[in-house]
Short mmCIF file of C-alpha atoms in Angstrom, two decimals:
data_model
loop_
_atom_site.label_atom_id
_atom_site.label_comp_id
_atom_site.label_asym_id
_atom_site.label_seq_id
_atom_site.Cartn_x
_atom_site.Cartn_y
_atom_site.Cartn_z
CA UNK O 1 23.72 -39.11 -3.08
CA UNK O 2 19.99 -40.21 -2.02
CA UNK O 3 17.68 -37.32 -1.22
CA UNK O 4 15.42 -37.16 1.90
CA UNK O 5 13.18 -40.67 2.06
CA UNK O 6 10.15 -39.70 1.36
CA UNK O 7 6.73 -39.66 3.33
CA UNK O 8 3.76 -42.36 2.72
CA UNK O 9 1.45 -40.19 4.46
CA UNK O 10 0.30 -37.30 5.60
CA UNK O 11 0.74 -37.39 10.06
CA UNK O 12 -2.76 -36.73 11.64
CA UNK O 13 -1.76 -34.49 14.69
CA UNK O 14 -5.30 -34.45 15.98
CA UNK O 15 -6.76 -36.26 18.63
CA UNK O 16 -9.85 -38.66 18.05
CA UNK O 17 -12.70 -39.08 20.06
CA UNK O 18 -11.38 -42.75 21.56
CA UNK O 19 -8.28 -40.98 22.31
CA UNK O 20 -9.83 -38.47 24.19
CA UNK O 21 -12.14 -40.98 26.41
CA UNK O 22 -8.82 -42.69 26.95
CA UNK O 23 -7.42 -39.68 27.99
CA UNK O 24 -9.80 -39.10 30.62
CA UNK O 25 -9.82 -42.22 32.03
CA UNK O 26 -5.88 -42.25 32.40
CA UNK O 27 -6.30 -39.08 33.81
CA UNK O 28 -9.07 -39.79 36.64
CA UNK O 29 -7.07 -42.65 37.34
CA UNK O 30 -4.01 -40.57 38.09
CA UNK O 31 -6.27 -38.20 39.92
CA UNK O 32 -7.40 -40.67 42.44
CA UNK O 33 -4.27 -41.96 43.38
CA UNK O 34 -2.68 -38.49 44.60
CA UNK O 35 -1.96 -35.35 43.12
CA UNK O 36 1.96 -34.36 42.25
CA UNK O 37 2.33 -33.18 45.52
CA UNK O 38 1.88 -36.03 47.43
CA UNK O 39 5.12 -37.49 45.30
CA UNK O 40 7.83 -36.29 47.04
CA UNK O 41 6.43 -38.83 50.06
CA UNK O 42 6.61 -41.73 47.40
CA UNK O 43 9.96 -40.99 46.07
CA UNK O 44 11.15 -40.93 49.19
CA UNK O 45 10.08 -44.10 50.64
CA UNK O 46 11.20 -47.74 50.33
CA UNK O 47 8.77 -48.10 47.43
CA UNK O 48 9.35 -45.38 44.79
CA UNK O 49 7.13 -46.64 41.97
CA UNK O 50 3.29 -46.86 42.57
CA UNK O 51 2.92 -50.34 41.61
CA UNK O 52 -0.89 -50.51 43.32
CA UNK O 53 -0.94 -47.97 40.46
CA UNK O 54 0.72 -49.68 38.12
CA UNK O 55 -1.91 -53.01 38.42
CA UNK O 56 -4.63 -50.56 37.82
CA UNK O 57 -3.38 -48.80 34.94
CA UNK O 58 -2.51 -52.32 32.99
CA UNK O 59 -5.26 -54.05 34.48
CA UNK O 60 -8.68 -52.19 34.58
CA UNK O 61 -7.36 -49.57 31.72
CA UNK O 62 -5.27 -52.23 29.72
CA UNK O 63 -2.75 -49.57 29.24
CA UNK O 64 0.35 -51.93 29.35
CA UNK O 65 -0.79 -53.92 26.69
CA UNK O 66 -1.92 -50.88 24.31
CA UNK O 67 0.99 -52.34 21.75
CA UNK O 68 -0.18 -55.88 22.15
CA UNK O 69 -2.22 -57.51 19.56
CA UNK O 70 -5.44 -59.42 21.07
CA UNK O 71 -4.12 -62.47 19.83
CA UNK O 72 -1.15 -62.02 22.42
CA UNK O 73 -3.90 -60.84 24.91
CA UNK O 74 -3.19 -57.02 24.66
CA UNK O 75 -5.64 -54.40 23.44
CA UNK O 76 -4.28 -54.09 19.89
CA UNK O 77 -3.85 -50.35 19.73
CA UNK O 78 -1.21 -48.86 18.50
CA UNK O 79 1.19 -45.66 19.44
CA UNK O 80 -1.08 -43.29 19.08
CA UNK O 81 -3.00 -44.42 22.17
CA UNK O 82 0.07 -45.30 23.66
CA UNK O 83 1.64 -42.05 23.31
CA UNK O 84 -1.44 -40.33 24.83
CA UNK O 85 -1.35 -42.47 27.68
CA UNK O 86 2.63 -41.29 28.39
CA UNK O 87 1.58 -37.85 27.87
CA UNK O 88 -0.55 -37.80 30.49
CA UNK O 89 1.98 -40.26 32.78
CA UNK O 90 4.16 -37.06 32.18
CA UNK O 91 1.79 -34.81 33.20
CA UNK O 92 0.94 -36.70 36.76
CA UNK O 93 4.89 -37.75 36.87
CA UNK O 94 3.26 -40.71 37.48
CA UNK O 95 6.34 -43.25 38.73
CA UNK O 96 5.07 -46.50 36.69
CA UNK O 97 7.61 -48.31 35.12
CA UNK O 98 5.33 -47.86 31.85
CA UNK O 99 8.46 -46.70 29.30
CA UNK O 100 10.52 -49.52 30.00
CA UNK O 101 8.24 -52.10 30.53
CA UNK O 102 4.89 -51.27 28.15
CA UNK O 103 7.19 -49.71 25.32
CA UNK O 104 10.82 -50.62 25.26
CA UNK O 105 10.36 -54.32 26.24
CA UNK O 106 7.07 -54.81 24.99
CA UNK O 107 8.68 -53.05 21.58
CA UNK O 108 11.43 -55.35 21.20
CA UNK O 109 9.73 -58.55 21.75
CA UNK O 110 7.19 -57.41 19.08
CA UNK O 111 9.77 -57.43 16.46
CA UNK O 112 11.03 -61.39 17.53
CA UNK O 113 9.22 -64.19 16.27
CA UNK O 114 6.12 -63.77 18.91
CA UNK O 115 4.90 -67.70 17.98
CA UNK O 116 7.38 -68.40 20.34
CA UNK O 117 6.05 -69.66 23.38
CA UNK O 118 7.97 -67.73 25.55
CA UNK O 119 7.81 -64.89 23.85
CA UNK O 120 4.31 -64.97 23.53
CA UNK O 121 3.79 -65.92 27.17
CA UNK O 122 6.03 -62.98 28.42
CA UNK O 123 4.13 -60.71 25.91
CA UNK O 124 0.76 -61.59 27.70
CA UNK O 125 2.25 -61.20 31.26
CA UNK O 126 3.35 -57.66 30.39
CA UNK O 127 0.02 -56.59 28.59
CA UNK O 128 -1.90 -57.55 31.77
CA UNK O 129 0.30 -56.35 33.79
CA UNK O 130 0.82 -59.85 35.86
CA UNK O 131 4.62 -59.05 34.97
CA UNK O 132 7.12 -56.28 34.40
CA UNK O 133 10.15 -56.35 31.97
CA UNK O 134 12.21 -54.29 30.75
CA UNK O 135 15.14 -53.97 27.89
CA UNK O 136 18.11 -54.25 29.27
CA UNK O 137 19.91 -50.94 27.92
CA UNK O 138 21.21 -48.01 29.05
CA UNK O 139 18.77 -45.44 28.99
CA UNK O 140 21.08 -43.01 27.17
CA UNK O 141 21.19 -45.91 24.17
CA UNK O 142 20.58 -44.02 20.69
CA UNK O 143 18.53 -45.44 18.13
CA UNK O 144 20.93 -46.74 15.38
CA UNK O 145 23.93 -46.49 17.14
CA UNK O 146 24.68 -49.79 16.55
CA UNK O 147 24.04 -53.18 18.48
CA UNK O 148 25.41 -53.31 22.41
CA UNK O 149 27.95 -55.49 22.69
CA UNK O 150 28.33 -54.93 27.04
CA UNK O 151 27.10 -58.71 27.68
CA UNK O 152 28.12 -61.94 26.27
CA UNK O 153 26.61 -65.31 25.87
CA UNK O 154 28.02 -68.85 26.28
CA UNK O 155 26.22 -71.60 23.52
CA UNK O 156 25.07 -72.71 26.76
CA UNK O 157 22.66 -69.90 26.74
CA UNK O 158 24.70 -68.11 29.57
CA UNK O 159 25.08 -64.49 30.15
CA UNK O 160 27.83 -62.59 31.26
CA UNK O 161 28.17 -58.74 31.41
CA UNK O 162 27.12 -55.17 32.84
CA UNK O 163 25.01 -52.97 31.62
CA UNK O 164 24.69 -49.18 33.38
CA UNK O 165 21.38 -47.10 33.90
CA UNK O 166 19.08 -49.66 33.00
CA UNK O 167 15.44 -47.73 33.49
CA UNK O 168 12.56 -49.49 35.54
CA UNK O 169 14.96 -52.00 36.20
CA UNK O 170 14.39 -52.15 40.01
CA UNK O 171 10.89 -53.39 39.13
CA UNK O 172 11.45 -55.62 36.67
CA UNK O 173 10.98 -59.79 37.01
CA UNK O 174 12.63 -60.32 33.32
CA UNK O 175 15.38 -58.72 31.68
CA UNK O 176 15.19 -58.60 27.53
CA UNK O 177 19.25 -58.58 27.39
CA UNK O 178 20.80 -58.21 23.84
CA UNK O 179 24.43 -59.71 23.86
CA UNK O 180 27.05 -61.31 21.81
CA UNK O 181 27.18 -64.83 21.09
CA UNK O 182 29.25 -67.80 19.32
CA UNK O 183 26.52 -67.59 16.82
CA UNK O 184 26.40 -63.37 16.76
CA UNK O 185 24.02 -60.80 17.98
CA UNK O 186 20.76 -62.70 20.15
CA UNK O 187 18.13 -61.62 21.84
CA UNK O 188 17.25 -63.22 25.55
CA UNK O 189 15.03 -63.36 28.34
CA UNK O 190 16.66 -63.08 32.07
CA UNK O 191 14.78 -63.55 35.76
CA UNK O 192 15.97 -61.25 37.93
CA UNK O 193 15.80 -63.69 40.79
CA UNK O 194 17.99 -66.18 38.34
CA UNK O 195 21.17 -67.22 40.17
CA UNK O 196 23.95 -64.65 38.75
CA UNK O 197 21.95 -61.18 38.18
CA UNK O 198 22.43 -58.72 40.24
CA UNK O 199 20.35 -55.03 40.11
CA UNK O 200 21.84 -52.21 42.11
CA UNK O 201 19.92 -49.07 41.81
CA UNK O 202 22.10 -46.13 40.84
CA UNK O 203 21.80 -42.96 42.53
CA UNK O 204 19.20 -41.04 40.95
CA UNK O 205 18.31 -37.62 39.89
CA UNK O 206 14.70 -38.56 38.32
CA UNK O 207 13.58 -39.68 41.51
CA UNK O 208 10.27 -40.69 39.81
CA UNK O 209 12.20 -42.92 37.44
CA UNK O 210 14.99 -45.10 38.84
CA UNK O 211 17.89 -46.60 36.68
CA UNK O 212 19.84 -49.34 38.03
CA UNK O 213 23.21 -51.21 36.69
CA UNK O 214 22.75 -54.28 35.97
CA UNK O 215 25.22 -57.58 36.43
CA UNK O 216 25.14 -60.62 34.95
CA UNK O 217 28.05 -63.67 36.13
CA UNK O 218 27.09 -66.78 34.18
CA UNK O 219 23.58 -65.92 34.35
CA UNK O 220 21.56 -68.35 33.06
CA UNK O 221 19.35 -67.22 29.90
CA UNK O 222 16.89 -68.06 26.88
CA UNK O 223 17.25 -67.10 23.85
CA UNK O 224 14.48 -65.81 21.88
CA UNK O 225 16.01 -63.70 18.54
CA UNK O 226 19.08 -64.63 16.93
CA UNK O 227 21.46 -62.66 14.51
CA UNK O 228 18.90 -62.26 11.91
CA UNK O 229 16.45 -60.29 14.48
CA UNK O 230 18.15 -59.51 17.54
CA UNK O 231 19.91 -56.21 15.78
CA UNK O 232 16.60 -55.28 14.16
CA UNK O 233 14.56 -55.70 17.20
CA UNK O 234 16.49 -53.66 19.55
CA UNK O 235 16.60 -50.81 17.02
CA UNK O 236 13.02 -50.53 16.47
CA UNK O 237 12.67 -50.68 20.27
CA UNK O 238 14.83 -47.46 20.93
CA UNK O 239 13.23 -46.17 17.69
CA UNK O 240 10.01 -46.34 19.27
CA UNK O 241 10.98 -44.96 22.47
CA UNK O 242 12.63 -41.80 21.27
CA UNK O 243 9.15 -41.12 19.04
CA UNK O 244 7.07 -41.59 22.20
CA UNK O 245 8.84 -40.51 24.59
CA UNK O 246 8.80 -36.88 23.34
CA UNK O 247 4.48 -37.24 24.07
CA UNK O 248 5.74 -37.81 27.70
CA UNK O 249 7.92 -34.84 27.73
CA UNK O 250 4.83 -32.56 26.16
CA UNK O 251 2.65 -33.93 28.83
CA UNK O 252 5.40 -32.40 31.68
CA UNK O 253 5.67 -29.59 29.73
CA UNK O 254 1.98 -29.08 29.77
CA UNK O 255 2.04 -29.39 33.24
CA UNK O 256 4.37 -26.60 34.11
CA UNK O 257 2.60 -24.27 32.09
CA UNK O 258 -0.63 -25.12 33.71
CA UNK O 259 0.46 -25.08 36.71
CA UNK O 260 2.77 -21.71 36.47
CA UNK O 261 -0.39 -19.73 34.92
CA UNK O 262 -2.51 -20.62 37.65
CA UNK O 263 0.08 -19.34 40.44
CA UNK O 264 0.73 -16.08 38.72
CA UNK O 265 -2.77 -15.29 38.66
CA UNK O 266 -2.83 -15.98 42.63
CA UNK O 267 0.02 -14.19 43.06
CA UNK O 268 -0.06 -10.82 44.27
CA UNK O 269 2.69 -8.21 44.50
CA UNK O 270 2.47 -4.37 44.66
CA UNK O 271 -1.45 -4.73 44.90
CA UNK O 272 -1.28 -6.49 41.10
CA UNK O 273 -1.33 -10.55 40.21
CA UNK O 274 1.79 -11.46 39.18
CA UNK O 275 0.69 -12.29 35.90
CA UNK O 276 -0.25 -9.61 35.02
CA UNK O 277 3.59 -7.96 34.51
CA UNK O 278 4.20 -8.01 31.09
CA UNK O 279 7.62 -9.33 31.33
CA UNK O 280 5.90 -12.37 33.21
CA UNK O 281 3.39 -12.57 30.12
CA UNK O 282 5.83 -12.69 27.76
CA UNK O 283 8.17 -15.65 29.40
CA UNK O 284 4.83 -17.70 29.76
CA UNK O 285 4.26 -16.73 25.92
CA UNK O 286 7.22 -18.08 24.87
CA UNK O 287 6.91 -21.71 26.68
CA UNK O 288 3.00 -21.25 25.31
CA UNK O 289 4.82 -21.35 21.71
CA UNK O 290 6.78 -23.98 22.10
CA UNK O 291 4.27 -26.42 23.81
CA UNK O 292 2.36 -25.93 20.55
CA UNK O 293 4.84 -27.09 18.43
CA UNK O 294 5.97 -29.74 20.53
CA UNK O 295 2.76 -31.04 20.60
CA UNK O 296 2.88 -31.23 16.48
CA UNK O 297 6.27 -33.17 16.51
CA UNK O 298 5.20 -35.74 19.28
CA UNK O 299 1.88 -36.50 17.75
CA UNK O 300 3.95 -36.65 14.12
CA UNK O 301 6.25 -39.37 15.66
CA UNK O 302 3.24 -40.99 16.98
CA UNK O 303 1.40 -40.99 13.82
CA UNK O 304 4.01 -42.28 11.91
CA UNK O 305 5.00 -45.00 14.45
CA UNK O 306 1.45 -46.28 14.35
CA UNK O 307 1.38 -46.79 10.36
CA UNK O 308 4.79 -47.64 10.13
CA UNK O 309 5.36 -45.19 8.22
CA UNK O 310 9.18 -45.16 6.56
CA UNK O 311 9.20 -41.20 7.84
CA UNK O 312 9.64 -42.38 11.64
CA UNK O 313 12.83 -42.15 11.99
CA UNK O 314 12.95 -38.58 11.20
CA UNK O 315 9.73 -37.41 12.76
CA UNK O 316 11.46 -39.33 16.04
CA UNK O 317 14.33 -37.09 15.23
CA UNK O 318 12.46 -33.92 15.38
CA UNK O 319 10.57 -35.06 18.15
CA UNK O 320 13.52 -35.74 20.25
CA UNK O 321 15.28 -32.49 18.92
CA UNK O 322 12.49 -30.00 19.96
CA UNK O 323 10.32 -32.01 22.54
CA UNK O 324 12.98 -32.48 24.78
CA UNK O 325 14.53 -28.59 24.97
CA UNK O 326 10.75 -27.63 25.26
CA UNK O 327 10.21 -29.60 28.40
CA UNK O 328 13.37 -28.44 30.52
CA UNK O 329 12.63 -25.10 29.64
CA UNK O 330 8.80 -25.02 30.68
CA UNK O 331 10.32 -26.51 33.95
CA UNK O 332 13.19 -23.90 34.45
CA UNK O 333 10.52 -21.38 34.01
CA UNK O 334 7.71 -23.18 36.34
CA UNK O 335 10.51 -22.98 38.77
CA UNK O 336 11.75 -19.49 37.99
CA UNK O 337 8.01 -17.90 38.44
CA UNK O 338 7.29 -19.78 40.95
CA UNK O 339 9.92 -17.80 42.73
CA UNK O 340 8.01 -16.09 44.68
CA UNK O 341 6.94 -19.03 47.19
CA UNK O 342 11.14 -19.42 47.15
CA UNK O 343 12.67 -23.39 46.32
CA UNK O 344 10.93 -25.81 48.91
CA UNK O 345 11.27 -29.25 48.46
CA UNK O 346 7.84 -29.87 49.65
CA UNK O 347 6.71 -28.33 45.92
CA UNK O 348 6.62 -30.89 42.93
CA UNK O 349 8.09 -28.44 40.73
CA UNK O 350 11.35 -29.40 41.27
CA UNK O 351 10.75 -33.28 40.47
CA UNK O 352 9.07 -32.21 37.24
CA UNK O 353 12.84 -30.37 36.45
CA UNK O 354 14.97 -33.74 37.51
CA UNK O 355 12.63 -35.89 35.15
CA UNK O 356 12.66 -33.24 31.96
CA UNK O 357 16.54 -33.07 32.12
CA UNK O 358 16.65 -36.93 32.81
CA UNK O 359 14.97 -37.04 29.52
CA UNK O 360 16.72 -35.22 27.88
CA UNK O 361 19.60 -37.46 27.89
CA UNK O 362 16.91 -40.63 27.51
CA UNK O 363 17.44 -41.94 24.17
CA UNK O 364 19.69 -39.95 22.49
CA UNK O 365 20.47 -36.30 22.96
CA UNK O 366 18.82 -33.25 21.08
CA UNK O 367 22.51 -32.69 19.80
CA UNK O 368 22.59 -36.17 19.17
CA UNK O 369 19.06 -36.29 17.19
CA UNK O 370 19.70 -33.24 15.40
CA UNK O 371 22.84 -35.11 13.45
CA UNK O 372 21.15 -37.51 12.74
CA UNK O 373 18.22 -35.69 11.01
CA UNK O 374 20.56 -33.80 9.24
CA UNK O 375 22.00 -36.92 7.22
CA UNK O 376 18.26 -38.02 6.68
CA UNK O 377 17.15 -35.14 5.09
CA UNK O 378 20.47 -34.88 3.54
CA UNK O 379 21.34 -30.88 5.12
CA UNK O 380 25.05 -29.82 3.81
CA UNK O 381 27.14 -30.01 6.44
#
């Protein structure tokens, strides 16, 4: 039997000094365009995602096309930037359709032939943020679980199929579809105005991140990956998303924390702060402890992501396995201790809850990712 694979490098879980600059512009930005607060407003109305936003972020901060090479007309970053920018998305709940349009899409195009004109065409679009996209999945898709098989495609280059929970969807102009052909497994671009595709918007419980079901009838389509690349592409996409999505979840983990500390030291009862109970001291201890070591296994799976490192897929394991847990429960407890102002809807707390457990089925389960790390770094069973 083969042992564990083993590393090429050593992760760097530290921030650097661009990263940090990036991280305050991000964050300004968010700061100017409304605090969590005023989200509820947003969510509510015809026009859940923040697309005014949205143009800002990708165009004046080049954020969407962090993944991009400058030859494609993207910034030529790589994840680590791009995982700081979703950690702080996280922390604003900012509803951008940045996961399935800057990472997923953007992720599985990367890994087609991008001398492709329309592949390199789309690729520019999305870096500048002239265009949104997104891969046309179910959220809950696992990395490696094998290719999706819900749509087929004629030789014509037609498509014909469903696919559920489809994230950012609503937004999108182009769909990167994977489906079954005469010729096996392809890869191919959809409109969503295209005669034949149809996006309903499922009912949501991340009301900051809408998923939508997606129908195809003889839709017509172009095919940009074939059996050779189609498989391969789709994979490294999810791959990808599972190792950064876990800097999102630290980000909205982050948040609660903040945000519980400060209210507890507001707080009074019996002529004391809150905070100042012990039992309260120890709860916020305890989500203190594991923010830290989330924050080590997203910025591993970011590392390792950015030098393509053969580790990733189980640093996106552990990622996924402790990230997610870590951000539902910093949420239960933001609500919990904020207990004393009772459960309003008018307080974000609540949204920060639907997106952590929305998450946490995003990508593959902690259950899910914990298997699978077990048979990479070959743990009896």
């Amino acid at each position: 039997m083969e042992g564990p694979p083993a590393m090429t490098g050593t992760p760097d879980l530290l921030y650097s000094d661009v990263e940090t600059d990036l991280r305050a512009s991000v964050r300004d930005l968010l700061t100017d365009h409304g605090d969590p607060a005023a989200l509820l407003a947003r969510v509510e109305s015809g026009e859940p995602y923040d697309l005014k936003l949205w143009r800002t972020l990708a165009g004046d901060l080049g954020a969407a096309g962090l993944l991009v090479p400058e030859s494609l007309g993207g910034q030529g970053a790589s994840a680590r930037e791009t995982a700081l920018v979703l950690e702080e998305l996280g922390r604003g709940l900012a509803p951008v359709p940045f996961l399935g349009s800057a990472v997923l899409a953007t992720c599985a195009l990367l890994h087609t032939d991008t001398t492709q004109q329309p592949v390199a065409e789309l690729l520019g679009r999305l870096a500048s943020g002239a265009a949104i996209g997104c891969l046309a999945v179910p959220l809950s898709a696992m990395p490696g679980t094998g290719f999706p098989t819900g749509v087929r495609a004629t030789a014509e280059g037609r498509l014909t199929g469903r696919i559920g929970t489809v994230a950012d969807a609503t937004v999108a102009e182009t769909l990167v579809v994977p489906a079954a052909g005469p010729d096996g497994a392809g890869l191919y671009l959809v409109e969503t105005r295209a005669a034949g595709v149809t996006v309903a918007e499922a009912v949501p419980l991340d009301l900051t991140r809408r998923l939508a079901d997606v129908t195809l009838e003889d839709a017509p389509a172009r095919r940009v990956a074939g059996q050779d690349t189609a498989a391969a592409a789709v994979r490294a996409a999810l791959l990808a998303g599972a190792a950064l999505l876990a800097s999102e979840q630290l980000g909205l983990a982050q948040w609660c924390l903040d945000e519980t500390v400060a209210y507890v030291k507001q707080r009074y009862q019996f002529g004391r702060p809150v905070g100042s109970f012990q039992a309260v001291k120890h709860r916020l201890a305890e989500v203190y402890l594991h923010l830290v070591s989330a924050r080590a296994a997203a910025r591993a799976a970011a590392d390792t992501l950015a030098r393509d490192d053969t580790d990733l897929p189980v640093t996106a394991a552990v990622a996924q396995a402790y990230c997610a847990p870590a951000a539902v429960h910093a949420a239960e407890e933001c609500i919990q201790l904020h207990g004393g102002i009772g459960m309003t809807w008018e307080h974000p707390a609540h949204l920060y809850l639907k997106r952590a457990k929305a998450d946490e089925l995003a990508l593959g389960t902690p259950a899910k990712h914990r298997r699978i790390l077990a048979g990479l770094v070959d743990l009896p069973g």
